[in-house]
């Protein structure tokens, strides 16, 4: 019984030996087990019973963890979470764990809360259902004097489970929904051809939200949370889920539309590396059910309980740090310049080139010659460390001047470049993204007049440090390109670029940006966020000393014309 020993005490193993009698009928045995541990229908069928009797258990850990976002909470953490809830004077009489896994939240609840009358749980993986039942039995064998609630554990798919019908809660109950739903997104699931998806996936088809959330991609944990906010909107109680930080951000972001009746929203940052051995940012998300519809969330460190910041909605603006934002909210408007994303080719192996003497080398270490005309220096996120640049480590081939432009011209005008591109046609044609389908050979994206502007101010979309870099043309007077991990504004006028650069790199601009950026997103700086920088508003707040020795006066006039604003300050 090695596997059983892992989860239960010798006492419970002996108990099972004595109590499981194949000759008795299932109903009788289940009644007896319910008396000992409160679990209704301990054995779903006679096979469950035989398994345990023969000690040939199938209580294995699952192999295909990713499909089920399977990160089991360790008991120390689930204990601490229940302790934290208890310290908030939460004393539930009904517990619901919608994806209970190996059941540590159920066991911790039994340990910490004294008034539990009913526990409900759902889990899709049968061995986990059995492990949890055995752990609960073990708990009551070791603690015979603790009151036994009625415990119903369903081996079911949450997406098919009728919570309203199965979970009997009335207005007088105090419900606690607790757990750690799967850590997986719908697109990860589609990628592995999984069926573990909610049937209705259109819950966030709200216009205007796409840009923030990534079109159509959502976390299963967010779907489960939303379903529960809906289903239990009339019930008194509390909600505590361990989820990725991105899930909490999205819940908050959509709260402006969803208006779930949840209040007192709190996020407690955990160390997911330590707790789950994964490199993601995750937290405990807590809220009160059936209350007013809050749109702000206070963030704490889970271990020290220190308050870190508050994020959410202020006057219809979504912000990551309310305190800083309140100081700089005047800068939140519409940028007078258009931020653009850099060039996209999805073929770095053959499109990222190094130049040595008069030869080019690609990432496959192939050496070749190319005509100069279509070759441009290119900067990536890691090159944008602030300051001024006019050199690049890498080069690329810019095959088009605008999206969709025919590329037939390359063959006659630039035969060497054409031969190189043509020899890599397979790689171009095998690019996964659908944007390249039906487009001319060697097509690129993120290209237009703006890409060829001589002066640029760029920032990486990937880094937490907000480094604006001013980019001048290279030694051949050619404009430098940016890759698609970067955002930039293009300028024709050097002085204008330099002036705007001075404004963007001021502390106040950076502080403002930091107050609207969520650092735990993969791409923390986005076009949408950059487009919120109201450069004129920042200039208006600059004092004389700040603009005296610069060209602000001229530039401000220029911008003022762009936005048709009269800047009395500079008049
Ligand atoms: C992140 S684990 C957490 C388990 C448990 N709540 C805990 O805190 O340790 C997610 C659990 O969800 C289960 N699961 C995944 N998809 C499910 C579904 N559609 N219905 C019910 N459970 C599901 C997995 O089997 C896994 O046990």
XYZ file of C-alpha atoms and ligand atoms in Angstrom:
598
model
C 0.000 0.000 0.000
C 2.896 2.351 -0.691
C 0.827 4.926 -2.528
C -1.754 4.989 0.259
C 0.977 5.480 2.856
C 1.883 8.675 1.051
C -1.495 10.201 1.868
C -2.888 8.491 4.957
C -1.769 7.194 8.337
C -1.278 3.558 9.328
C -4.405 3.918 11.457
C -6.492 4.724 8.406
C -4.923 1.932 6.349
C -5.957 -0.501 9.117
C -9.405 1.066 9.244
C -9.843 0.443 5.528
C -8.710 -3.150 5.931
C -11.270 -3.772 8.630
C -14.196 -1.851 7.216
C -14.093 -2.745 3.574
C -15.979 -5.934 3.183
C -16.868 -6.843 -0.363
C -19.743 -9.001 0.860
C -21.606 -6.005 2.335
C -23.587 -3.929 -0.093
C -22.333 -0.582 -1.303
C -25.078 1.423 0.404
C -24.296 -0.082 3.802
C -20.572 0.504 3.457
C -21.105 4.084 2.276
C -23.414 4.756 5.237
C -20.761 3.466 7.599
C -18.058 5.616 5.980
C -20.303 8.671 6.062
C -20.624 8.225 9.799
C -16.854 8.283 10.176
C -15.984 11.130 7.887
C -19.114 12.890 6.595
C -18.436 11.991 2.953
C -21.601 11.041 1.084
C -21.113 8.088 -1.319
C -17.506 7.450 -0.360
C -17.413 4.689 -2.971
C -19.011 5.669 -6.267
C -19.290 2.027 -7.308
C -18.179 -1.471 -6.400
C -14.964 -1.092 -8.422
C -13.800 1.774 -6.213
C -14.300 -0.512 -3.280
C -12.436 -3.434 -4.843
C -9.502 -1.224 -5.708
C -8.971 -0.267 -2.124
C -9.683 -3.710 -0.787
C -7.120 -5.296 -3.086
C -4.704 -2.541 -2.232
C -4.011 -2.182 -5.948
C -4.832 1.475 -6.098
C -4.782 3.608 -9.181
C -4.120 6.756 -7.180
C -1.430 7.946 -9.494
C -0.344 11.501 -10.187
C -1.317 12.470 -13.670
C 1.125 12.741 -16.514
C -0.658 15.264 -18.734
C -0.614 18.077 -16.179
C -0.594 20.999 -18.591
C -4.023 20.263 -20.034
C -5.534 20.539 -16.578
C -3.415 23.450 -15.304
C -2.453 21.068 -12.547
C -0.523 22.860 -9.805
C -1.550 21.397 -6.468
C -1.453 23.745 -3.500
C 0.840 22.543 -0.721
C -0.839 22.082 2.648
C 1.279 24.705 4.380
C 0.046 27.333 1.919
C -3.594 26.255 2.074
C -3.348 26.323 5.895
C -1.934 29.873 5.793
C -4.669 31.013 3.407
C -7.414 29.655 5.665
C -5.657 31.249 8.636
C -5.653 34.587 6.843
C -9.374 34.276 6.082
C -10.052 33.346 9.679
C -8.188 36.456 10.816
C -10.750 38.431 8.784
C -13.432 36.817 10.951
C -14.639 34.674 8.107
C -16.427 31.676 9.508
C -18.237 29.824 6.729
C -20.863 27.157 7.221
C -20.680 26.076 3.587
C -17.446 25.478 1.668
C -17.223 25.033 -2.086
C -13.954 24.001 -3.787
C -14.744 23.878 -7.532
C -11.556 22.042 -8.674
C -10.352 20.438 -5.461
C -7.456 18.272 -6.757
C -5.730 16.515 -3.878
C -7.991 18.373 -1.490
C -5.615 20.477 0.586
C -8.009 23.434 0.740
C -10.731 21.115 2.047
C -8.461 19.684 4.732
C -7.199 23.145 5.741
C -10.795 24.383 5.967
C -11.670 21.467 8.232
C -8.694 22.338 10.418
C -9.293 26.073 10.640
C -13.048 26.749 10.440
C -15.228 25.560 13.268
C -18.758 26.040 11.951
C -18.730 24.108 8.696
C -21.966 22.233 8.015
C -21.505 21.306 4.374
C -18.578 20.926 2.006
C -18.948 20.611 -1.750
C -16.210 19.893 -4.222
C -15.726 19.144 -7.916
C -12.682 17.544 -9.542
C -12.244 16.124 -13.020
C -9.458 13.623 -12.250
C -10.760 10.511 -10.549
C -7.574 9.482 -8.679
C -7.547 12.932 -7.030
C -11.154 12.472 -5.928
C -10.161 9.224 -4.252
C -7.022 10.690 -2.693
C -9.054 13.574 -1.244
C -11.672 11.233 0.176
C -8.968 9.162 1.864
C -7.276 12.281 3.243
C -10.567 13.462 4.724
C -11.210 10.022 6.232
C -7.706 10.105 7.670
C -8.335 13.569 9.116
C -11.394 12.372 11.020
C -9.768 9.143 12.163
C -6.944 11.179 13.668
C -9.343 13.879 14.960
C -12.440 11.866 15.971
C -13.871 14.665 18.116
C -14.148 17.289 15.388
C -17.719 17.763 14.116
C -18.282 16.164 10.726
C -19.967 18.262 8.076
C -21.824 16.659 5.193
C -19.273 16.355 2.419
C -20.226 15.893 -1.234
C -17.315 15.404 -3.616
C -18.233 15.174 -7.269
C -16.075 13.497 -9.864
C -17.143 15.861 -12.649
C -16.095 18.448 -15.166
C -16.760 21.903 -13.736
C -17.979 23.052 -17.146
C -20.761 20.436 -17.099
C -21.522 20.781 -13.415
C -24.800 22.407 -12.442
C -23.623 24.426 -9.435
C -26.989 26.036 -8.815
C -28.726 22.681 -8.650
C -26.108 20.706 -6.737
C -24.986 23.231 -4.183
C -27.684 23.974 -1.722
C -27.140 27.411 -0.249
C -29.760 29.730 1.108
C -29.713 33.377 2.081
C -28.820 32.593 5.720
C -25.753 30.558 4.836
C -22.287 31.920 4.923
C -20.536 30.501 1.886
C -16.809 30.300 1.266
C -15.696 29.562 -2.278
C -12.062 28.568 -1.990
C -9.495 26.943 -4.226
C -6.940 27.124 -6.933
C -8.495 26.669 -10.382
C -6.467 25.402 -13.373
C -3.576 27.576 -14.528
C -4.125 27.420 -18.239
C -5.519 29.565 -21.043
C -7.976 28.556 -23.722
C -5.407 29.038 -26.468
C -2.921 26.781 -24.664
C -5.706 24.191 -24.474
C -6.644 24.553 -28.150
C -2.922 24.228 -28.934
C -2.847 20.775 -27.365
C -6.266 19.834 -28.780
C -7.817 19.639 -25.331
C -11.517 19.271 -24.647
C -11.135 20.816 -21.214
C -12.843 24.035 -22.276
C -15.984 25.835 -21.244
C -18.811 25.487 -23.723
C -19.669 29.165 -23.778
C -16.478 30.985 -24.527
C -17.933 34.285 -25.645
C -18.105 35.836 -22.202
C -15.636 38.501 -22.875
C -16.602 39.532 -26.334
C -16.838 43.111 -25.278
C -15.675 45.684 -27.750
C -12.666 47.718 -26.736
C -11.361 45.143 -24.332
C -9.536 43.079 -26.891
C -6.443 45.195 -27.008
C -5.903 44.804 -23.305
C -6.604 41.122 -23.047
C -5.202 39.721 -26.261
C -7.954 38.825 -28.650
C -10.013 35.851 -27.581
C -7.384 34.463 -25.236
C -8.556 33.986 -21.688
C -7.671 32.047 -18.645
C -9.818 29.109 -17.582
C -9.469 30.403 -14.003
C -11.076 33.676 -15.037
C -13.976 31.850 -16.643
C -14.497 29.738 -13.511
C -14.336 32.843 -11.278
C -16.859 34.710 -13.428
C -19.226 31.740 -13.472
C -19.098 31.624 -9.688
C -19.626 35.403 -9.286
C -22.705 34.969 -11.468
C -24.026 31.862 -9.767
C -23.561 33.089 -6.231
C -24.314 36.771 -6.676
C -27.230 36.522 -4.227
C -25.383 34.570 -1.558
C -23.682 35.947 1.498
C -20.129 34.805 1.565
C -16.529 35.151 0.534
C -14.337 34.128 -2.336
C -10.632 33.192 -2.164
C -8.814 31.830 -5.189
C -5.142 31.341 -5.966
C -4.733 32.604 -9.518
C -2.212 34.148 -11.874
C -1.897 37.918 -11.471
C -3.073 38.362 -15.053
C -6.390 36.742 -14.062
C -6.885 39.252 -11.253
C -6.009 42.136 -13.553
C -8.514 40.910 -16.132
C -11.266 40.432 -13.564
C -10.699 44.023 -12.443
C -10.429 45.326 -15.991
C -13.737 43.796 -17.014
C -15.411 44.778 -13.763
C -16.275 48.129 -15.395
C -18.581 46.186 -17.737
C -19.400 43.074 -15.718
C -20.224 44.915 -12.510
C -20.085 41.746 -10.458
C -21.430 42.247 -6.982
C -18.020 41.720 -5.367
C -16.417 44.105 -2.890
C -13.418 44.504 -0.601
C -11.187 43.175 -3.381
C -7.704 42.121 -2.240
C -4.704 40.615 -3.932
C -2.035 38.864 -1.822
C 1.148 38.281 -3.794
C 2.640 34.817 -3.312
C 6.021 33.439 -4.341
C 4.902 30.995 -7.056
C 8.450 29.750 -7.588
C 8.668 28.690 -3.968
C 5.094 27.388 -3.656
C 4.583 25.754 -7.067
C 8.029 25.768 -8.662
C 6.771 27.804 -11.615
C 7.949 31.148 -12.896
C 4.669 33.028 -13.067
C 3.288 35.839 -10.983
C 0.419 34.590 -8.880
C -1.621 35.733 -5.904
C -4.495 34.954 -3.651
C -7.525 36.895 -4.864
C -10.040 37.633 -2.158
C -13.432 39.348 -2.324
C -16.764 39.503 -0.552
C -19.767 38.143 -2.428
C -23.204 39.699 -2.794
C -22.131 43.240 -1.997
C -21.571 46.509 -3.814
C -19.633 46.353 -7.045
C -16.083 47.488 -6.235
C -13.661 48.468 -8.990
C -10.476 48.877 -6.983
C -8.239 46.165 -5.581
C -5.732 46.538 -2.745
C -2.474 44.644 -3.167
C -0.509 43.074 -0.285
C 2.446 40.816 0.266
C 0.946 37.475 1.314
C 3.700 36.610 3.778
C 4.181 39.943 5.577
C 0.651 41.311 4.925
C 2.329 44.634 4.038
C 0.165 46.802 1.846
C 1.866 47.534 -1.477
C -0.548 49.526 -3.625
C -4.071 49.781 -5.021
C -5.052 49.292 -8.646
C -8.244 49.359 -10.705
C -10.556 52.015 -12.062
C -10.338 55.752 -11.362
C -12.759 57.949 -13.298
C -13.121 55.412 -16.096
C -9.362 54.970 -16.433
C -7.671 51.669 -15.625
C -4.564 52.234 -13.525
C -1.946 50.031 -11.891
C -1.101 52.294 -8.951
C -3.761 54.707 -7.740
C -1.488 56.728 -5.455
C 1.056 57.553 -8.165
C -1.680 57.961 -10.744
C -3.485 60.566 -8.677
C -0.334 62.735 -8.790
C 0.027 62.483 -12.560
C -3.520 61.918 -13.784
C -3.380 65.222 -15.739
C -1.031 63.505 -18.181
C -3.619 60.841 -18.999
C -5.096 61.823 -22.345
C -4.354 61.166 -25.980
C -0.808 61.315 -27.276
C -0.317 63.967 -29.962
C 1.910 61.541 -31.902
C 1.062 58.086 -33.074
C 3.030 55.270 -31.466
C 3.805 52.443 -33.878
C 4.888 48.879 -33.360
C 8.146 47.818 -35.062
C 8.652 45.522 -37.995
C 7.468 41.921 -37.912
C 8.842 39.141 -40.097
C 8.615 35.938 -37.998
C 11.725 34.607 -39.697
C 14.587 35.689 -37.455
C 16.808 32.766 -38.512
C 17.152 34.246 -41.984
C 16.085 37.876 -41.562
C 18.358 38.841 -38.650
C 21.688 39.499 -40.275
C 25.155 40.381 -39.072
C 27.554 42.261 -41.296
C 31.236 41.481 -41.449
C 33.414 43.247 -44.007
C 31.177 43.205 -47.053
C 29.408 39.971 -46.232
C 26.245 39.178 -44.338
C 25.698 36.209 -42.029
C 22.332 34.873 -40.904
C 21.537 32.950 -37.715
C 22.192 29.697 -39.585
C 25.745 30.976 -39.964
C 25.444 31.160 -43.739
C 27.575 33.759 -45.503
C 26.334 35.732 -48.517
C 26.415 39.038 -50.322
C 23.464 41.428 -50.700
C 22.874 44.765 -52.411
C 22.718 47.607 -49.887
C 19.420 49.182 -50.824
C 16.994 46.924 -48.956
C 19.295 46.438 -45.975
C 18.582 48.466 -42.857
C 20.020 48.437 -39.364
C 17.515 47.101 -36.850
C 17.232 47.431 -33.071
C 15.553 44.964 -30.730
C 14.158 45.475 -27.235
C 17.473 44.499 -25.659
C 19.192 47.332 -27.584
C 16.922 50.013 -26.125
C 18.697 50.970 -22.944
C 18.023 54.705 -23.138
C 20.298 57.433 -24.512
C 20.916 58.149 -28.182
C 21.712 55.529 -30.813
C 22.820 55.613 -34.413
C 24.379 52.161 -34.673
C 22.951 48.680 -34.695
C 24.377 45.211 -34.040
C 22.030 43.661 -36.557
C 20.606 44.302 -39.978
C 17.522 43.139 -41.798
C 16.045 43.063 -45.279
C 13.117 45.434 -45.678
C 11.254 43.837 -48.579
C 8.296 46.250 -48.658
C 7.633 49.945 -48.084
C 4.073 49.307 -47.015
C 1.965 46.314 -46.061
C 0.914 44.144 -48.999
C 3.247 45.829 -51.532
C 4.200 43.535 -54.431
C 7.721 42.131 -54.061
C 8.280 41.152 -57.710
C 10.474 44.235 -58.184
C 13.252 42.686 -56.082
C 14.141 40.080 -58.740
C 15.322 42.538 -61.393
C 16.545 45.356 -59.228
C 18.353 43.405 -56.514
C 19.254 39.970 -57.897
C 21.550 38.982 -54.998
C 18.898 39.869 -52.434
C 16.288 38.073 -54.510
C 18.409 34.910 -54.765
C 18.902 34.900 -51.028
C 15.195 35.437 -50.286
C 14.130 32.919 -52.894
C 16.469 30.281 -51.440
C 14.583 30.725 -48.144
C 11.095 30.687 -49.625
C 10.175 27.568 -47.653
C 10.904 29.333 -44.378
C 8.816 32.357 -45.444
C 5.967 30.131 -46.610
C 5.977 28.080 -43.420
C 5.442 31.037 -41.128
C 2.597 30.064 -38.793
C 0.788 33.364 -38.467
C -2.247 33.689 -40.716
C -1.353 37.331 -41.506
C 1.099 36.119 -44.160
C -1.446 33.935 -45.967
C -2.250 35.153 -49.485
C 0.309 37.974 -49.239
C 3.209 38.584 -51.674
C 6.344 36.467 -51.205
C 8.707 37.609 -48.395
C 6.014 39.868 -46.895
C 6.671 41.720 -43.676
C 4.321 43.567 -41.305
C 4.568 46.667 -39.147
C 5.865 48.644 -42.103
C 4.752 51.958 -43.566
C 5.924 55.528 -44.201
C 6.503 55.878 -40.492
C 9.176 53.104 -40.585
C 11.345 55.241 -42.864
C 11.248 58.386 -40.734
C 14.850 59.404 -40.029
C 14.440 60.124 -36.311
C 12.656 57.890 -33.853
C 11.941 57.637 -30.169
C 11.555 54.011 -29.167
C 10.777 51.939 -26.101
C 10.722 48.199 -25.506
C 7.350 46.545 -24.920
C 8.955 43.804 -22.866
C 10.976 45.484 -20.160
C 9.946 46.849 -16.816
C 12.476 49.674 -17.030
C 10.986 52.526 -19.006
C 13.924 53.472 -21.189
C 13.106 55.827 -24.041
C 15.865 55.792 -26.670
C 16.403 58.449 -29.321
C 17.426 56.912 -32.634
C 19.208 58.887 -35.311
C 19.953 57.714 -38.874
C 23.017 55.461 -39.254
C 26.364 56.484 -40.772
C 24.983 55.987 -44.275
C 22.121 58.308 -43.367
C 19.612 55.481 -43.511
C 16.789 55.282 -41.000
C 17.110 52.552 -38.399
C 14.290 50.015 -38.016
C 12.825 48.568 -34.811
C 11.583 45.020 -34.365
C 8.042 44.152 -33.308
C 8.874 43.962 -29.604
C 9.390 47.743 -29.680
C 7.149 50.798 -30.053
C 8.243 54.103 -31.531
C 7.262 57.538 -32.817
C 8.831 58.616 -36.114
C 9.929 62.221 -36.829
C 11.182 64.111 -39.875
C 12.593 66.900 -37.767
C 15.642 66.299 -35.583
C 14.939 69.097 -33.105
C 11.370 68.010 -32.685
C 12.508 64.421 -31.985
C 15.102 65.631 -29.487
C 12.605 67.816 -27.677
C 9.932 65.173 -27.389
C 12.659 62.776 -26.242
C 13.554 65.185 -23.418
C 9.925 65.295 -22.368
C 9.398 61.533 -22.513
C 12.446 60.741 -20.449
C 11.518 63.058 -17.586
C 10.792 61.442 -14.240
C 7.207 62.667 -14.318
C 6.464 60.986 -17.639
C 7.986 57.754 -16.402
C 6.078 57.974 -13.114
C 2.841 58.542 -14.992
C 3.509 55.574 -17.294
C 4.457 53.362 -14.361
C 1.100 54.184 -12.758
C -0.809 52.692 -15.694
C 1.504 49.783 -16.568
C 1.018 46.283 -15.178
C 4.461 44.806 -14.899
C 3.439 41.191 -14.705
C 1.970 41.178 -18.208
C 4.250 39.541 -20.794
C 4.196 42.734 -22.823
C 3.881 45.379 -20.166
C 4.251 48.461 -22.400
C 1.647 48.500 -25.176
C 0.594 50.917 -27.882
C -2.635 51.606 -25.981
C -0.752 52.668 -22.876
C 1.730 54.839 -24.774
C -1.137 56.518 -26.605
C -2.364 57.739 -23.217
C 0.688 60.044 -22.758
C -0.591 63.578 -23.289
C 2.657 65.307 -24.266
C 1.094 68.761 -24.306
C -0.223 68.278 -20.768
C 3.261 67.282 -19.621
C 4.775 70.355 -21.332
C 2.227 72.571 -19.674
C 3.363 71.311 -16.303
C 7.039 71.994 -17.051
C 8.556 74.946 -15.290
C 10.637 77.662 -16.951
C 13.913 76.102 -15.887
C 12.924 72.869 -17.542
C 12.256 74.350 -20.953
C 14.538 77.398 -20.996
C 17.566 75.948 -22.724
C 15.694 73.726 -25.031
C 13.495 74.021 -28.024
C 10.268 73.583 -26.176
C 8.918 76.907 -27.344
C 9.115 76.040 -31.029
C 8.100 72.490 -30.547
C 5.212 73.381 -28.305
C 3.952 75.714 -31.025
C 4.275 72.918 -33.519
C 2.411 70.470 -31.327
C -0.109 73.134 -30.495
C -0.869 73.421 -34.171
C -1.151 69.663 -34.432
C -3.727 69.534 -31.693
C -5.030 73.016 -32.413
C -4.500 73.956 -28.838
C -3.366 77.366 -27.788
C -0.655 77.049 -25.241
C -0.967 80.245 -23.270
C 1.973 79.169 -21.179
C 4.327 79.344 -24.110
C 2.545 82.123 -26.002
C -4.216 24.196 -10.033
S -4.828 22.597 -9.637
C -5.352 22.924 -8.011
C -5.991 21.823 -7.275
C -6.518 22.190 -5.906
N -7.586 23.174 -6.023
C -5.425 22.750 -5.047
O -5.552 23.896 -4.617
O -4.445 22.059 -4.798
C -6.253 22.591 -10.644
C -7.116 21.358 -10.507
O -8.228 21.525 -11.394
C -8.588 20.274 -11.915
N -9.354 20.523 -13.146
C -8.876 20.912 -14.352
N -9.880 21.082 -15.232
C -11.026 20.808 -14.534
C -12.401 20.804 -14.889
N -12.775 21.102 -16.111
N -13.306 20.483 -13.939
C -12.923 20.171 -12.674
N -11.624 20.138 -12.284
C -10.693 20.460 -13.198
C -7.244 19.602 -12.130
O -7.395 18.205 -12.208
C -6.460 20.050 -10.894
O -6.623 19.140 -9.844
